[in-house]
């Protein structure tokens, strides 16, 4: 299966010294929106979609002042998934499947750039996104990004996969793409696993934020605080973070785990994917 690792939105919050693993001082940090472009037999698929072209064109209305002020996205249209696909000779209509790990605004903005695609999502996340409960719900979920999308919703029940329960295969994927419930960051948050010729890739979304967390260490203080502010269930979030770290320890040769925003992980996987098999 052909997989490409894309950055579909750079974010530059301050101070870098509280956000990056090393150095940075009071200047801007660099976080990414790590997305996967996958070639399936049924067409192309995107795991997460980052920020979209309409987010760039109408940033204040689509993203809100809080996100713009505190997260400081670069708002570069060349990073949008649909723009990057064009450089690969693909059109928006070639993408038939979207697999957001959840519907936070920095993961779902590109959905509106692919109107012909079906969005596969855990049903619990769809409920939460439409309810938009409290200030957190209103800030993280922006219905304009996905209001007109065609959803196919999935319940959190199914088979086991490396110890994770209730795993649902993407329909018609021959069990090569799996939706894995990882609640805590949001109620319907999920990881997306993709089987390749080199083993499994597991996009863990926002189940953790720093590669240090997969090494048994704490994330930088700023990221720890940020994760705490955005969580809806601390116990579940920490439980799933620990399970992912254990998956890496026990099955790291079979499963490559990465999160949505760590530039270190993105760079390593991009370099690895360019190496011959």
Coordinates of N, CA and C in Angstrom, one line a residue, residues 24-211:
X24 N 14.8 26.6 22.1 CA 13.7 27.4 21.6 C 13.5 28.7 22.3
X25 N 13.8 28.8 23.6 CA 13.6 30.1 24.3 C 12.2 30.6 24.2
X26 N 12.1 31.9 24.0 CA 10.8 32.6 24.0 C 10.2 32.7 22.6
X27 N 11.0 32.2 21.6 CA 10.5 32.3 20.2 C 9.4 31.3 19.9
X28 N 9.0 31.3 18.6 CA 7.9 30.4 18.3 C 8.4 28.9 18.2
X29 N 7.5 28.0 18.6 CA 7.8 26.6 18.4 C 7.3 26.2 17.0
X30 N 7.4 24.9 16.7 CA 6.9 24.4 15.4 C 6.2 23.1 15.7
X31 N 4.9 23.1 15.4 CA 4.1 21.9 15.5 C 3.5 21.7 14.1
X32 N 3.1 20.4 13.8 CA 2.6 20.1 12.4 C 1.3 19.5 12.5
X33 N 0.6 19.3 11.4 CA -0.6 18.6 11.2 C -0.3 17.4 10.3
X34 N 0.1 16.3 11.0 CA 0.6 15.1 10.3 C -0.6 14.3 9.7
X35 N -0.7 14.3 8.4 CA -1.7 13.5 7.7 C -1.1 12.4 6.8
X36 N -1.9 11.4 6.5 CA -1.5 10.3 5.7 C -2.3 10.3 4.4
X37 N -1.6 10.2 3.3 CA -2.3 10.0 2.0 C -2.0 8.6 1.6
X38 N -3.1 7.8 1.4 CA -3.1 6.4 1.2 C -3.7 6.0 -0.1
X39 N -3.1 5.2 -0.9 CA -3.7 4.7 -2.1 C -4.3 3.3 -1.9
X40 N -5.7 3.3 -1.9 CA -6.5 2.1 -1.7 C -7.0 1.6 -3.1
X41 N -7.4 0.4 -3.1 CA -8.0 -0.2 -4.3 C -9.2 0.6 -4.8
X42 N -9.9 1.2 -3.8 CA -11.1 2.0 -4.1 C -10.9 3.4 -4.3
X43 N -9.6 3.9 -4.3 CA -9.3 5.3 -4.5 C -8.4 5.7 -3.4
X44 N -8.1 7.0 -3.4 CA -7.2 7.6 -2.4 C -7.9 7.9 -1.2
X45 N -7.2 7.9 -0.1 CA -7.8 8.2 1.3 C -6.9 9.1 2.0
X46 N -7.4 9.9 2.9 CA -6.7 10.8 3.7 C -7.0 10.5 5.2
X47 N -6.0 10.3 6.0 CA -6.1 10.2 7.4 C -5.8 11.5 8.0
X48 N -6.8 12.2 8.6 CA -6.8 13.6 9.0 C -6.6 14.4 7.8
X49 N -7.0 15.7 7.9 CA -7.0 16.6 6.7 C -6.4 17.9 7.0
X50 N -6.0 18.2 8.3 CA -5.3 19.4 8.6 C -6.2 20.6 8.4
X51 N -5.6 21.7 8.0 CA -6.3 23.0 7.7 C -6.6 23.0 6.2
X52 N -7.8 23.5 5.8 CA -8.2 23.5 4.4 C -8.1 24.9 3.8
X53 N -8.3 24.9 2.5 CA -8.2 26.2 1.8 C -9.2 27.3 2.3
X54 N -10.4 26.9 2.7 CA -11.3 27.8 3.2 C -10.9 28.4 4.5
X55 N -10.2 27.5 5.3 CA -9.7 28.0 6.6 C -8.7 29.1 6.4
X56 N -7.9 29.0 5.4 CA -6.9 30.0 5.1 C -7.5 31.2 4.6
X57 N -8.5 31.1 3.7 CA -9.1 32.3 3.1 C -10.0 33.0 4.1
X58 N -10.6 32.3 5.0 CA -11.5 32.9 6.0 C -11.2 32.5 7.4
X59 N -9.9 32.8 7.8 CA -9.4 32.3 9.0 C -10.1 32.7 10.2
X60 N -10.5 34.0 10.3 CA -11.1 34.5 11.6 C -12.5 33.8 11.7
X61 N -13.3 33.7 10.6 CA -14.6 33.1 10.7 C -14.5 31.6 10.9
X62 N -13.6 30.9 10.3 CA -13.6 29.5 10.3 C -12.8 28.9 11.5
X63 N -11.8 29.6 11.9 CA -10.9 29.0 13.0 C -11.1 29.7 14.3
X64 N -11.5 31.0 14.3 CA -11.7 31.7 15.6 C -10.5 32.4 16.1
X65 N -10.7 33.4 16.9 CA -9.6 34.2 17.4 C -8.7 33.4 18.4
X66 N -9.3 32.6 19.2 CA -8.5 31.9 20.2 C -7.5 31.0 19.6
X67 N -7.9 30.2 18.6 CA -6.9 29.4 17.8 C -5.9 30.2 17.1
X68 N -6.3 31.3 16.5 CA -5.3 32.1 15.8 C -4.3 32.7 16.7
X69 N -4.7 33.2 17.9 CA -3.9 33.9 18.8 C -2.9 33.0 19.6
X70 N -3.5 31.8 20.0 CA -2.7 31.0 20.9 C -1.9 29.9 20.1
X71 N -2.4 29.4 19.0 CA -1.7 28.4 18.3 C -0.9 28.9 17.1
X72 N -1.3 30.1 16.6 CA -0.5 30.8 15.6 C -0.2 30.0 14.4
X73 N -1.2 29.5 13.6 CA -1.0 28.8 12.4 C -0.4 29.7 11.4
X74 N 0.5 29.1 10.5 CA 1.1 29.9 9.4 C 0.1 30.3 8.3
X75 N -0.9 29.5 8.2 CA -2.0 29.8 7.2 C -1.4 29.9 5.8
X76 N -0.7 28.8 5.4 CA 0.0 28.7 4.2 C -0.8 27.7 3.3
X77 N -1.4 28.2 2.2 CA -2.3 27.4 1.4 C -1.5 26.3 0.7
X78 N -0.2 26.4 0.5 CA 0.6 25.4 -0.1 C 0.6 24.1 0.8
X79 N 0.3 24.3 2.1 CA 0.3 23.1 2.9 C -1.0 22.3 2.9
X80 N -2.0 22.9 2.4 CA -3.3 22.3 2.4 C -3.3 21.0 1.6
X81 N -4.0 20.0 2.1 CA -3.9 18.6 1.5 C -4.3 18.7 0.0
X82 N -5.3 19.4 -0.4 CA -5.7 19.5 -1.8 C -4.7 20.1 -2.6
X83 N -3.9 21.1 -2.1 CA -2.9 21.7 -2.9 C -1.7 20.7 -3.1
X84 N -1.4 20.0 -2.0 CA -0.3 19.0 -2.2 C -0.7 17.9 -3.1
X85 N -1.9 17.5 -3.1 CA -2.4 16.5 -4.1 C -2.2 17.0 -5.5
X86 N -2.5 18.3 -5.7 CA -2.4 18.8 -7.1 C -0.9 18.7 -7.6
X87 N 0.0 18.9 -6.7 CA 1.4 18.8 -7.1 C 1.8 17.3 -7.4
X88 N 1.0 16.4 -6.9 CA 1.3 14.9 -7.2 C 0.5 14.5 -8.4
X89 N -0.2 15.4 -9.1 CA -1.0 15.0 -10.3 C -2.4 14.5 -9.9
X90 N -2.8 14.7 -8.7 CA -4.1 14.2 -8.3 C -5.1 15.3 -8.1
X91 N -6.4 15.0 -8.2 CA -7.5 16.0 -8.1 C -8.2 15.6 -6.8
X92 N -9.0 16.6 -6.3 CA -9.8 16.4 -5.1 C -10.8 15.2 -5.3
X93 N -11.3 15.0 -6.5 CA -12.2 13.9 -6.7 C -11.6 12.6 -6.6
X94 N -10.2 12.5 -6.7 CA -9.6 11.2 -6.5 C -9.6 10.7 -5.1
X95 N -9.8 11.6 -4.1 CA -9.9 11.2 -2.7 C -11.3 10.8 -2.5
X96 N -11.5 9.5 -2.2 CA -12.9 8.9 -2.0 C -13.2 8.7 -0.5
X97 N -12.1 8.7 0.3 CA -12.3 8.4 1.8 C -11.5 9.3 2.6
X98 N -12.2 9.9 3.7 CA -11.5 10.7 4.7 C -11.7 10.0 6.0
X99 N -10.6 9.9 6.8 CA -10.6 9.3 8.1 C -10.0 10.2 9.1
X100 N -10.8 11.1 9.6 CA -10.3 12.0 10.7 C -10.2 11.2 12.0
X101 N -9.1 11.5 12.7 CA -9.0 10.8 14.1 C -10.1 11.4 15.0
X102 N -10.4 12.7 14.8 CA -11.5 13.3 15.5 C -11.8 14.6 14.7
X103 N -12.7 15.4 15.2 CA -13.2 16.6 14.4 C -12.7 17.9 15.0
X104 N -11.7 17.9 15.8 CA -11.1 19.2 16.2 C -10.7 20.0 14.9
X105 N -10.7 21.3 15.0 CA -10.6 22.2 13.8 C -9.3 22.0 13.1
X106 N -8.2 21.6 13.8 CA -6.9 21.5 13.1 C -6.8 20.1 12.5
X107 N -7.8 19.2 12.6 CA -7.8 17.9 12.0 C -8.9 17.8 10.9
X108 N -9.8 18.6 10.9 CA -11.0 18.5 10.0 C -11.2 19.6 9.0
X109 N -10.3 20.6 9.0 CA -10.5 21.7 8.1 C -10.4 21.4 6.7
X110 N -9.7 20.4 6.3 CA -9.6 20.0 4.9 C -10.8 19.2 4.3
X111 N -11.7 18.8 5.2 CA -12.8 18.0 4.8 C -13.6 18.7 3.7
X112 N -13.8 20.0 3.8 CA -14.6 20.7 2.8 C -13.9 20.9 1.5
X113 N -12.6 20.6 1.4 CA -11.9 20.6 0.1 C -12.2 19.3 -0.7
X114 N -12.9 18.3 -0.1 CA -13.1 17.0 -0.7 C -14.6 16.6 -0.6
X115 N -15.4 17.4 -1.3 CA -16.9 17.2 -1.2 C -17.4 15.8 -1.7
X116 N -16.6 15.1 -2.5 CA -17.1 13.8 -3.0 C -16.7 12.7 -2.2
X117 N -15.9 12.9 -1.1 CA -15.4 11.9 -0.3 C -16.4 11.5 0.8
X118 N -16.3 10.3 1.3 CA -17.1 9.8 2.4 C -16.2 9.9 3.7
X119 N -16.7 10.5 4.7 CA -16.0 10.7 6.0 C -16.4 9.6 6.9
X120 N -15.4 8.8 7.3 CA -15.6 7.7 8.2 C -15.2 8.1 9.6
X121 N -16.1 8.0 10.6 CA -15.9 8.5 11.9 C -16.6 7.7 12.9
X122 N -16.1 7.7 14.1 CA -16.8 7.0 15.2 C -18.1 7.9 15.5
X123 N -19.2 7.2 15.7 CA -20.5 7.9 16.0 C -20.4 8.8 17.2
X124 N -19.7 8.4 18.2 CA -19.6 9.2 19.4 C -18.9 10.5 19.1
X125 N -18.0 10.6 18.3 CA -17.3 11.8 17.9 C -18.3 12.7 17.2
X126 N -19.1 12.2 16.3 CA -20.1 12.9 15.5 C -21.1 13.6 16.5
X127 N -21.5 12.8 17.5 CA -22.5 13.4 18.5 C -21.8 14.5 19.2
X128 N -20.6 14.4 19.7 CA -19.9 15.4 20.4 C -19.7 16.7 19.6
X129 N -19.3 16.5 18.4 CA -19.1 17.6 17.5 C -20.3 18.4 17.2
X130 N -21.5 17.7 17.1 CA -22.7 18.4 16.8 C -23.2 19.1 18.1
X131 N -23.0 18.5 19.3 CA -23.5 19.1 20.5 C -22.7 20.3 20.9
X132 N -21.3 20.3 20.7 CA -20.5 21.4 21.0 C -20.7 22.0 22.4
X133 N -20.6 21.1 23.4 CA -20.9 21.4 24.7 C -19.9 22.3 25.4
X134 N -20.3 23.4 26.0 CA -19.4 24.3 26.8 C -18.5 25.1 25.9
X135 N -17.7 25.9 26.5 CA -16.7 26.7 25.8 C -15.7 25.9 25.0
X136 N -15.2 24.8 25.6 CA -14.3 23.9 24.9 C -14.9 23.3 23.6
X137 N -16.1 22.9 23.7 CA -16.8 22.3 22.6 C -17.0 23.3 21.4
X138 N -17.3 24.5 21.8 CA -17.5 25.6 20.8 C -16.2 26.0 20.1
X139 N -15.1 26.0 20.9 CA -13.8 26.4 20.3 C -13.2 25.3 19.5
X140 N -13.4 24.0 19.9 CA -12.7 23.0 19.1 C -13.4 22.5 17.9
X141 N -14.7 22.5 17.9 CA -15.5 22.0 16.8 C -16.1 23.2 16.0
X142 N -15.8 23.2 14.7 CA -16.2 24.3 13.8 C -17.1 23.6 12.7
X143 N -18.4 23.6 12.9 CA -19.3 22.9 11.9 C -19.1 23.3 10.5
X144 N -18.7 24.6 10.2 CA -18.5 25.0 8.8 C -17.5 24.1 8.1
X145 N -16.6 23.5 8.8 CA -15.6 22.6 8.2 C -16.2 21.3 7.6
X146 N -17.3 20.8 8.2 CA -17.8 19.5 7.9 C -19.3 19.4 7.8
X147 N -20.0 20.6 7.8 CA -21.4 20.6 7.8 C -22.0 19.9 6.6
X148 N -21.4 20.0 5.5 CA -22.0 19.5 4.2 C -21.3 18.1 3.8
X149 N -20.6 17.6 4.7 CA -19.9 16.3 4.4 C -20.8 15.1 4.4
X150 N -20.4 14.1 3.7 CA -21.2 12.8 3.7 C -20.5 11.9 4.7
X151 N -21.1 11.6 5.8 CA -20.5 10.8 6.9 C -21.0 9.3 6.8
X152 N -20.1 8.4 7.1 CA -20.5 7.0 7.4 C -20.0 6.8 8.9
X153 N -20.9 6.6 9.8 CA -20.6 6.5 11.2 C -20.4 5.1 11.7
X154 N -19.5 4.9 12.6 CA -19.1 3.5 13.1 C -19.3 3.5 14.6
X155 N -19.8 2.4 15.1 CA -19.9 2.2 16.5 C -18.6 1.7 17.0
X156 N -18.3 2.0 18.3 CA -17.0 1.5 18.9 C -17.2 0.1 19.4
X157 N -17.2 -0.9 18.5 CA -17.3 -2.3 18.8 C -16.7 -3.1 17.6
X158 N -16.1 -4.2 17.9 CA -15.5 -5.0 16.9 C -14.5 -5.9 17.4
X159 N -13.4 -6.1 16.7 CA -12.4 -7.1 17.1 C -11.3 -6.5 17.9
X160 N -10.3 -7.4 18.3 CA -9.1 -7.0 19.0 C -7.9 -6.9 18.0
X161 N -7.0 -6.0 18.4 CA -5.8 -5.7 17.6 C -4.7 -5.3 18.5
X162 N -3.7 -6.2 18.6 CA -2.6 -5.9 19.5 C -3.0 -5.5 20.9
X163 N -4.1 -6.1 21.4 CA -4.6 -5.8 22.7 C -5.6 -4.6 22.8
X164 N -5.8 -3.9 21.7 CA -6.8 -2.9 21.7 C -8.2 -3.5 21.3
X165 N -9.2 -3.0 22.0 CA -10.6 -3.6 21.8 C -11.4 -2.7 20.8
X166 N -12.5 -3.3 20.4 CA -13.5 -2.6 19.6 C -13.0 -2.0 18.3
X167 N -12.1 -2.7 17.7 CA -11.5 -2.2 16.5 C -12.4 -2.5 15.2
X168 N -12.6 -1.5 14.4 CA -13.5 -1.6 13.3 C -12.7 -1.4 12.0
X169 N -12.7 -2.4 11.1 CA -12.1 -2.2 9.8 C -12.8 -1.2 8.9
X170 N -12.1 -0.5 8.1 CA -12.7 0.4 7.1 C -13.4 -0.5 6.1
X171 N -14.7 -0.3 5.8 CA -15.4 -1.2 4.8 C -14.6 -1.3 3.5
X172 N -14.5 -2.5 3.0 CA -13.9 -2.7 1.6 C -12.4 -2.5 1.6
X173 N -11.8 -2.5 2.8 CA -10.3 -2.3 2.8 C -9.6 -3.6 3.1
X174 N -10.3 -4.7 3.1 CA -9.6 -6.0 3.3 C -8.8 -6.0 4.7
X175 N -9.4 -5.3 5.7 CA -8.8 -5.3 7.0 C -7.4 -4.6 7.0
X176 N -7.1 -3.8 6.0 CA -5.8 -3.1 5.9 C -5.9 -1.7 6.5
X177 N -7.1 -1.2 6.8 CA -7.2 0.1 7.4 C -8.2 -0.1 8.6
X178 N -7.8 0.2 9.8 CA -8.6 0.0 11.0 C -8.9 1.3 11.8
X179 N -10.1 1.3 12.3 CA -10.4 2.5 13.2 C -10.4 1.9 14.7
X180 N -9.5 2.6 15.5 CA -9.2 2.1 16.8 C -9.6 3.1 17.9
X181 N -10.7 2.9 18.6 CA -11.1 3.9 19.6 C -10.0 4.2 20.6
X182 N -9.7 5.5 20.8 CA -8.7 6.0 21.8 C -9.3 7.2 22.4
X183 N -10.4 7.0 23.2 CA -11.0 8.2 23.8 C -10.2 8.8 24.9
X184 N -10.5 10.1 25.2 CA -9.9 10.8 26.3 C -9.6 12.2 25.9
X185 N -9.0 12.4 24.7 CA -8.8 13.8 24.2 C -10.2 14.3 23.8
X186 N -10.9 13.5 23.1 CA -12.4 13.8 22.9 C -13.1 12.4 23.1
X187 N -14.4 12.5 23.2 CA -15.1 11.3 23.5 C -15.1 10.2 22.4
X188 N -15.0 10.7 21.2 CA -14.9 9.8 20.0 C -13.6 9.8 19.3
X189 N -12.6 10.1 20.0 CA -11.2 10.1 19.4 C -10.8 8.7 19.0
X190 N -10.1 8.6 17.9 CA -9.7 7.3 17.4 C -8.3 7.3 16.8
X191 N -7.7 6.2 16.8 CA -6.4 6.0 16.0 C -6.8 5.3 14.7
X192 N -6.0 5.6 13.7 CA -6.2 4.9 12.4 C -4.9 4.1 12.1
X193 N -5.1 2.8 11.9 CA -4.0 1.9 11.6 C -4.1 1.5 10.1
X194 N -2.9 1.5 9.5 CA -2.8 1.2 8.1 C -1.7 0.1 7.9
X195 N -2.0 -1.0 7.3 CA -1.1 -2.1 7.0 C -0.3 -1.8 5.7
X196 N 1.0 -1.8 5.9 CA 1.9 -1.6 4.7 C 2.8 -2.8 4.5
X197 N 3.6 -2.7 3.5 CA 4.6 -3.8 3.3 C 5.6 -3.9 4.3
X198 N 5.8 -2.9 5.2 CA 6.8 -2.9 6.2 C 6.2 -3.0 7.6
X199 N 4.9 -3.4 7.7 CA 4.2 -3.5 8.9 C 3.1 -2.5 9.1
X200 N 2.7 -2.2 10.3 CA 1.5 -1.3 10.5 C 2.0 0.1 10.8
X201 N 1.3 1.1 10.3 CA 1.4 2.5 10.8 C 0.2 2.8 11.6
X202 N 0.4 3.4 12.8 CA -0.8 3.8 13.6 C -0.7 5.3 13.9
X203 N -1.6 6.0 13.2 CA -1.8 7.4 13.4 C -2.6 7.6 14.7
X204 N -2.0 8.0 15.8 CA -2.7 8.1 17.1 C -3.3 9.4 17.3
X205 N -3.4 10.3 16.3 CA -4.1 11.6 16.5 C -3.5 12.4 17.6
X206 N -4.4 12.8 18.5 CA -4.0 13.6 19.7 C -4.0 12.8 21.0
X207 N -3.8 11.4 20.8 CA -3.7 10.6 22.0 C -2.5 10.9 22.8
X208 N -1.5 11.5 22.2 CA -0.3 12.1 22.9 C 0.2 13.2 21.9
X209 N 1.2 14.0 22.4 CA 1.6 15.2 21.6 C 3.1 15.2 21.3
X210 N 3.9 14.4 22.1 CA 5.3 14.5 21.9 C 5.9 13.1 21.9
X211 N 6.9 12.9 21.0 CA 7.6 11.6 20.9 C 8.2 11.1 22.2

